[in-house]
Coordinates of C-alpha atoms and ligand atoms in Angstrom, one line a residue:
M1 CA 116.8 129.4 96.2
E2 CA 115.0 126.3 95.0
Y3 CA 112.3 127.4 92.5
S4 CA 110.8 124.0 91.9
V5 CA 110.0 121.1 94.1
F6 CA 110.3 118.9 91.1
Q7 CA 113.8 119.8 89.9
G8 CA 116.2 116.9 89.8
R9 CA 113.7 114.3 90.9
S10 CA 113.1 110.9 89.4
F11 CA 109.7 109.4 88.6
L12 CA 110.1 105.7 89.4
A13 CA 106.7 105.0 90.8
E14 CA 103.5 107.0 91.4
K15 CA 104.2 107.1 95.2
D16 CA 107.3 109.3 94.4
F17 CA 104.9 112.3 94.1
T18 CA 102.2 113.6 96.4
K19 CA 98.6 114.0 95.3
A20 CA 99.2 117.8 94.7
E21 CA 102.3 117.1 92.7
L22 CA 100.6 114.5 90.5
V23 CA 97.6 116.9 90.0
Y24 CA 100.2 119.6 89.1
L25 CA 101.8 117.3 86.5
I26 CA 98.4 116.4 85.0
D27 CA 97.4 120.0 84.7
F28 CA 100.8 121.0 83.4
A29 CA 100.4 118.3 80.7
A30 CA 97.1 119.9 79.7
H31 CA 98.9 123.3 79.5
L32 CA 101.7 121.9 77.3
K33 CA 99.1 120.2 75.1
A34 CA 97.4 123.6 74.5
L35 CA 100.7 125.2 73.7
K36 CA 101.5 122.5 71.2
K37 CA 98.0 122.8 69.5
Q38 CA 98.5 126.5 69.2
G39 CA 102.0 126.2 67.8
I40 CA 103.6 128.0 70.7
P41 CA 107.2 126.8 71.2
H42 CA 108.2 125.6 74.7
P43 CA 112.0 124.7 74.5
Y44 CA 112.5 124.2 78.3
L45 CA 115.2 121.6 77.8
A46 CA 117.2 123.3 75.1
G47 CA 120.7 121.8 75.0
K48 CA 119.9 118.8 77.1
N49 CA 120.6 115.2 76.2
I50 CA 118.1 112.4 77.0
A51 CA 118.9 108.7 77.0
L52 CA 116.0 106.4 76.1
L53 CA 116.7 102.9 77.4
F54 CA 114.4 100.2 76.1
E55 CA 114.8 96.5 77.2
K56 CA 111.2 95.8 76.0
T57 CA 109.5 96.9 72.9
S58 CA 107.3 100.1 72.7
T59 CA 105.4 102.2 70.3
R60 CA 103.7 104.9 72.4
T61 CA 106.3 105.4 75.2
R62 CA 109.2 105.5 72.8
S63 CA 107.4 107.9 70.4
A64 CA 106.2 110.1 73.3
F65 CA 109.6 110.5 74.9
T66 CA 111.2 111.2 71.5
V67 CA 108.7 113.8 70.3
A68 CA 108.4 115.4 73.8
A69 CA 112.2 115.7 74.0
N70 CA 112.4 117.3 70.6
D71 CA 109.5 119.7 71.3
L72 CA 111.4 120.7 74.5
G73 CA 114.5 121.4 72.5
A74 CA 116.4 118.4 73.9
H75 CA 118.2 115.6 72.0
P76 CA 116.8 112.1 72.6
E77 CA 119.0 109.1 72.0
F78 CA 117.5 105.6 71.7
L79 CA 119.5 102.8 73.3
G80 CA 117.7 99.5 72.6
A81 CA 118.3 96.2 74.3
G82 CA 120.4 94.8 71.4
D83 CA 122.5 98.0 71.0
I84 CA 124.3 98.5 74.3
Q85 CA 126.3 96.4 76.8
L86 CA 123.6 96.6 79.6
G87 CA 122.8 93.2 81.1
K88 CA 125.1 91.2 78.9
K89 CA 128.5 92.8 79.5
E90 CA 127.8 95.6 82.0
S91 CA 125.8 96.0 85.2
V92 CA 123.0 98.4 85.7
K93 CA 125.1 100.2 88.3
D94 CA 128.1 100.8 85.9
T95 CA 125.8 101.7 83.1
A96 CA 124.1 104.3 85.3
K97 CA 127.4 105.9 86.2
V98 CA 128.4 106.2 82.5
L99 CA 125.0 107.4 81.2
G100 CA 124.7 109.9 84.1
S101 CA 128.1 111.4 83.2
M102 CA 126.9 112.1 79.7
F103 CA 123.1 112.5 79.6
D104 CA 121.0 115.0 81.6
G105 CA 118.0 112.6 82.0
I106 CA 117.3 108.9 81.4
E107 CA 114.1 107.0 80.5
Y108 CA 114.1 103.3 81.3
R109 CA 111.7 100.6 80.2
G110 CA 112.5 97.1 81.3
F111 CA 111.7 94.2 83.6
S112 CA 112.8 94.8 87.1
Q113 CA 111.8 97.8 89.3
S114 CA 115.1 97.4 91.1
A115 CA 116.9 98.2 87.8
V116 CA 115.2 101.5 87.4
E117 CA 115.9 102.3 91.1
T118 CA 119.6 101.4 90.7
L119 CA 119.8 103.7 87.6
A120 CA 118.4 106.6 89.5
Q121 CA 120.6 105.9 92.5
Y122 CA 123.9 105.8 90.6
S123 CA 123.3 108.1 87.6
T124 CA 122.5 111.2 89.8
V125 CA 120.3 112.6 87.0
P126 CA 116.4 112.3 86.8
V127 CA 115.3 108.9 85.7
W128 CA 111.8 108.3 84.4
N129 CA 110.2 104.8 84.5
G130 CA 108.8 104.0 81.1
L131 CA 107.3 100.7 82.4
T132 CA 108.7 97.9 84.6
D133 CA 107.0 94.6 85.6
Q134 CA 105.7 96.5 88.7
W135 CA 104.6 100.0 87.6
H136 CA 103.8 102.1 84.6
P137 CA 103.8 105.6 86.1
T138 CA 104.0 107.8 83.0
Q139 CA 100.9 105.9 81.7
M140 CA 99.0 107.1 84.7
L141 CA 99.6 110.8 84.0
A142 CA 98.1 110.3 80.5
D143 CA 95.2 108.2 81.8
F144 CA 94.1 110.6 84.5
L145 CA 94.6 113.6 82.1
T146 CA 92.3 111.9 79.7
I147 CA 89.7 111.2 82.5
K148 CA 90.0 114.8 83.6
E149 CA 89.6 116.1 80.1
H150 CA 86.4 114.1 79.7
F151 CA 84.7 114.5 83.1
G152 CA 86.2 117.9 84.1
A153 CA 87.3 116.5 87.5
L154 CA 88.7 113.3 89.1
E155 CA 87.6 113.0 92.7
G156 CA 84.6 110.7 93.3
L157 CA 84.7 109.0 90.0
T158 CA 84.9 105.2 89.8
L159 CA 87.3 103.3 87.6
A160 CA 86.8 99.6 87.1
Y161 CA 89.8 97.8 85.8
V162 CA 88.9 94.4 84.4
G163 CA 91.4 91.8 83.4
D164 CA 94.9 90.7 84.6
G165 CA 94.7 92.2 88.2
R166 CA 98.4 91.8 89.0
N167 CA 100.2 93.5 86.2
N168 CA 102.0 96.8 86.1
V169 CA 99.0 98.8 84.8
A170 CA 96.6 97.3 87.4
N171 CA 99.1 98.1 90.2
S172 CA 99.6 101.7 88.9
L173 CA 95.9 102.3 88.5
L174 CA 95.2 101.1 92.0
V175 CA 97.8 103.3 93.7
T176 CA 97.3 106.4 91.5
G177 CA 93.5 106.3 91.7
A178 CA 93.8 105.9 95.5
I179 CA 96.2 108.9 95.7
L180 CA 93.9 111.1 93.5
G181 CA 90.6 110.2 95.2
V182 CA 89.3 108.1 92.4
N183 CA 87.5 104.8 93.5
V184 CA 89.3 101.8 91.9
H185 CA 87.7 98.4 91.4
V186 CA 89.9 95.6 90.2
V187 CA 87.7 92.9 88.6
T188 CA 89.7 89.8 88.1
P189 CA 89.8 86.0 89.0
E190 CA 90.9 85.3 92.5
S191 CA 94.2 83.8 91.3
L192 CA 95.0 87.1 89.6
F193 CA 94.2 89.4 92.6
P194 CA 96.8 92.1 93.1
E195 CA 99.5 91.4 95.7
E196 CA 98.5 92.2 99.2
W197 CA 101.1 94.9 99.7
V198 CA 99.8 96.8 96.6
I199 CA 96.2 96.6 97.9
N200 CA 97.3 97.8 101.3
L201 CA 99.3 100.7 99.8
A202 CA 96.2 101.8 97.8
K203 CA 93.9 101.4 100.9
D204 CA 96.3 103.5 103.0
Y205 CA 96.2 106.3 100.4
G206 CA 92.4 105.9 100.2
K207 CA 92.1 106.8 103.9
D208 CA 93.4 110.3 103.1
S209 CA 91.8 110.8 99.7
G210 CA 88.4 109.1 100.2
S211 CA 89.1 106.7 97.4
E212 CA 87.4 103.3 97.8
I213 CA 89.2 100.2 96.8
L214 CA 87.4 97.0 95.7
I215 CA 89.1 93.8 94.6
T216 CA 86.5 91.3 93.3
S217 CA 86.1 88.4 90.9
D218 CA 82.3 89.3 90.7
I219 CA 81.9 91.1 87.4
P220 CA 78.4 92.7 88.0
Q221 CA 79.4 93.9 91.4
G222 CA 82.8 95.2 90.2
V223 CA 81.6 97.1 87.1
K224 CA 78.3 98.5 88.4
G225 CA 78.3 102.3 88.5
A226 CA 81.7 102.6 86.9
D227 CA 82.5 105.8 85.1
I228 CA 85.5 104.3 83.4
L229 CA 85.9 100.8 82.2
Y230 CA 89.7 100.0 81.7
T231 CA 91.4 96.9 80.5
D232 CA 94.9 95.9 79.4
V233 CA 96.4 92.9 77.6
W234 CA 95.9 89.5 79.3
V235 CA 99.6 88.6 78.7
S236 CA 102.1 91.3 79.5
M237 CA 105.5 91.5 77.9
G238 CA 107.8 88.8 79.3
E239 CA 104.9 86.5 80.4
E240 CA 104.3 84.8 77.1
A241 CA 104.5 81.3 78.7
E242 CA 101.3 82.1 80.6
T243 CA 99.2 82.6 77.5
K244 CA 97.1 79.5 77.7
A245 CA 96.3 79.8 81.4
R246 CA 95.4 83.5 80.9
V247 CA 93.1 83.0 78.0
E248 CA 91.2 80.3 79.9
L249 CA 91.0 82.4 83.1
L250 CA 90.2 85.8 81.5
L251 CA 87.8 85.0 78.7
P252 CA 84.8 85.7 81.0
Y253 CA 86.4 89.1 81.8
Q254 CA 86.4 90.4 78.2
V255 CA 85.2 93.9 78.0
N256 CA 82.3 93.7 75.6
Q257 CA 78.9 95.4 75.1
Q258 CA 77.3 93.2 77.7
M259 CA 79.9 94.4 80.3
V260 CA 79.4 98.0 79.2
Q261 CA 75.7 97.6 79.9
A262 CA 76.4 96.0 83.3
T263 CA 77.9 99.3 84.4
E264 CA 74.4 100.7 84.3
N265 CA 76.0 104.1 83.4
D266 CA 75.1 105.7 80.1
N267 CA 78.1 108.0 80.4
V268 CA 80.8 105.4 80.9
I269 CA 84.0 105.7 78.9
F270 CA 86.4 102.9 77.9
L271 CA 90.2 103.2 78.2
H272 CA 93.0 100.9 77.3
C273 CA 96.8 101.7 77.6
L274 CA 97.3 99.8 74.2
P275 CA 98.4 97.9 72.3
A276 CA 95.0 96.0 72.3
F277 CA 93.9 92.6 70.9
H278 CA 90.4 93.5 69.6
D279 CA 90.5 92.1 66.1
Q280 CA 92.5 89.7 63.8
E281 CA 94.9 92.3 62.4
T282 CA 98.0 91.1 64.3
L283 CA 100.1 88.0 64.2
F284 CA 99.6 87.3 67.9
A285 CA 95.8 87.6 67.6
K286 CA 95.8 85.2 64.6
K287 CA 97.8 82.7 66.6
I288 CA 95.4 83.0 69.5
A289 CA 92.5 82.4 67.1
E290 CA 94.1 79.3 65.7
E291 CA 94.9 77.9 69.2
F292 CA 91.8 78.9 71.2
G293 CA 89.1 79.7 68.6
I294 CA 88.6 83.3 69.8
T295 CA 88.9 86.3 67.5
E296 CA 88.9 89.1 70.2
M297 CA 90.7 89.0 73.5
E298 CA 90.5 91.6 76.4
V299 CA 88.1 93.9 74.5
S300 CA 85.6 93.3 71.7
D301 CA 86.0 95.2 68.5
E302 CA 82.5 96.7 69.0
V303 CA 83.6 98.4 72.3
F304 CA 87.0 99.4 70.9
Q305 CA 85.3 101.2 67.9
A306 CA 82.6 102.8 70.0
E307 CA 82.2 106.5 70.5
Y308 CA 82.8 106.2 74.2
A309 CA 86.2 104.5 73.7
K310 CA 88.9 107.1 74.3
Q311 CA 92.0 105.0 73.9
F312 CA 93.5 107.1 71.1
Q313 CA 93.0 110.4 73.0
Q314 CA 94.7 108.6 75.9
A315 CA 97.6 107.5 73.6
E316 CA 98.2 111.0 72.4
N317 CA 98.2 112.2 76.0
R318 CA 101.2 110.0 76.7
M319 CA 103.3 112.6 74.8
H320 CA 101.9 115.7 76.6
S321 CA 102.2 114.1 80.0
I322 CA 105.7 112.7 79.5
K323 CA 106.7 116.2 78.3
A324 CA 105.3 117.6 81.6
V325 CA 107.3 115.2 83.8
M326 CA 110.5 115.8 81.8
A327 CA 110.1 119.6 81.8
A328 CA 109.2 119.8 85.5
T329 CA 112.1 117.6 86.7
L330 CA 114.8 118.9 84.4
G331 CA 113.7 122.3 83.0
N332 CA 114.7 124.6 86.0
L333 CA 111.1 125.9 85.7
F334 CA 109.6 128.4 88.2
I335 CA 107.2 126.1 90.1
P336 CA 107.4 127.7 93.6
R337 CA 104.8 125.7 95.4
V338 CA 102.5 122.8 94.8
Ligands
LIG401 N1 100.9 102.0 76.6 C1 102.2 101.8 76.3 O1 103.1 101.8 77.1 O2 102.4 101.5 74.9 P1 103.8 101.0 74.3 O3 104.1 99.7 74.9 O4 103.6 101.0 72.8 O5 104.9 102.0 74.7
LIG402 N1 100.8 95.3 80.9 C1 101.3 95.6 79.6 C2 101.3 97.0 79.4 C3 101.8 97.4 78.0 C4 101.8 98.9 77.8 C5 102.7 95.0 79.5 O1 103.5 95.1 80.4 O2 103.0 94.4 78.5

């Protein structure tokens, strides 16, 4: 008898799971967070080996998968872009077959969504998407866990995402919010509107969940009434050639105190998947300041340091939620029905 609808499944995109399943994973993450805080062991993956494949850099995702795997009693093995044959001397398909014969689960962060899909197809073990150019699904579990922790519920809230409207995080927020019944506003210049098929996918989910989708370049209209103001970097990994164009386009869309006031909501919170360019403490930010004369990018330091800014709670939640998805899909847990 199959005890878990999750066992053996991959998490390649948010649409891989139903609303009930996503809610289950978010609540399971909250449970695992409580166990961790109370020092109660939860070694659901004892004896398992986990491959962590990273073609792009990472602080949170890598740390979250590593610590979560250790807490679950598994052994994580980091395989960086420069360390293995993938891409240079070996195809994704052949790599998948080899890793699948040795590891029990695989995390993949990289460029193409088709690569993570090929890994899942040919490895025959659960594969978890740690970010591609198209989606960032594990980020979503942490984000909506953070929102639920703060507001106590999800349905009916309004999230305004302001910034680059066609990156992985924008796509994922649109679709996940729509599945979960959270209204999502993407506030971005017209040339950065999300792709039509992503908007349509979100709108289709919205018909079932009641989530309203708004894509607009009008800042006051887009942020008014928002419960959550969310932004991400203007230049995603791999798009560095776009820097000049993005700075010019997105400067008016910086999340600052004026924009927070434009929500007309005293209880609004700020979220950011991180890393963030809010000060002059990074090489990239210094280069931007030299070239464009701006010292803050997608979020002002004032907002980033404010009490209503929850990005570090959100970052911690990456670990608890990644732990939930690994345990649910690989731990032979008793999860009879969702
Ligand atoms: N939010 C996020 O994915 O962070 P990293 O790039 O540091 O993993
Ligand atoms: N959109 C960003 C997210 C980083 C977590 C990027 O892809 O670089």
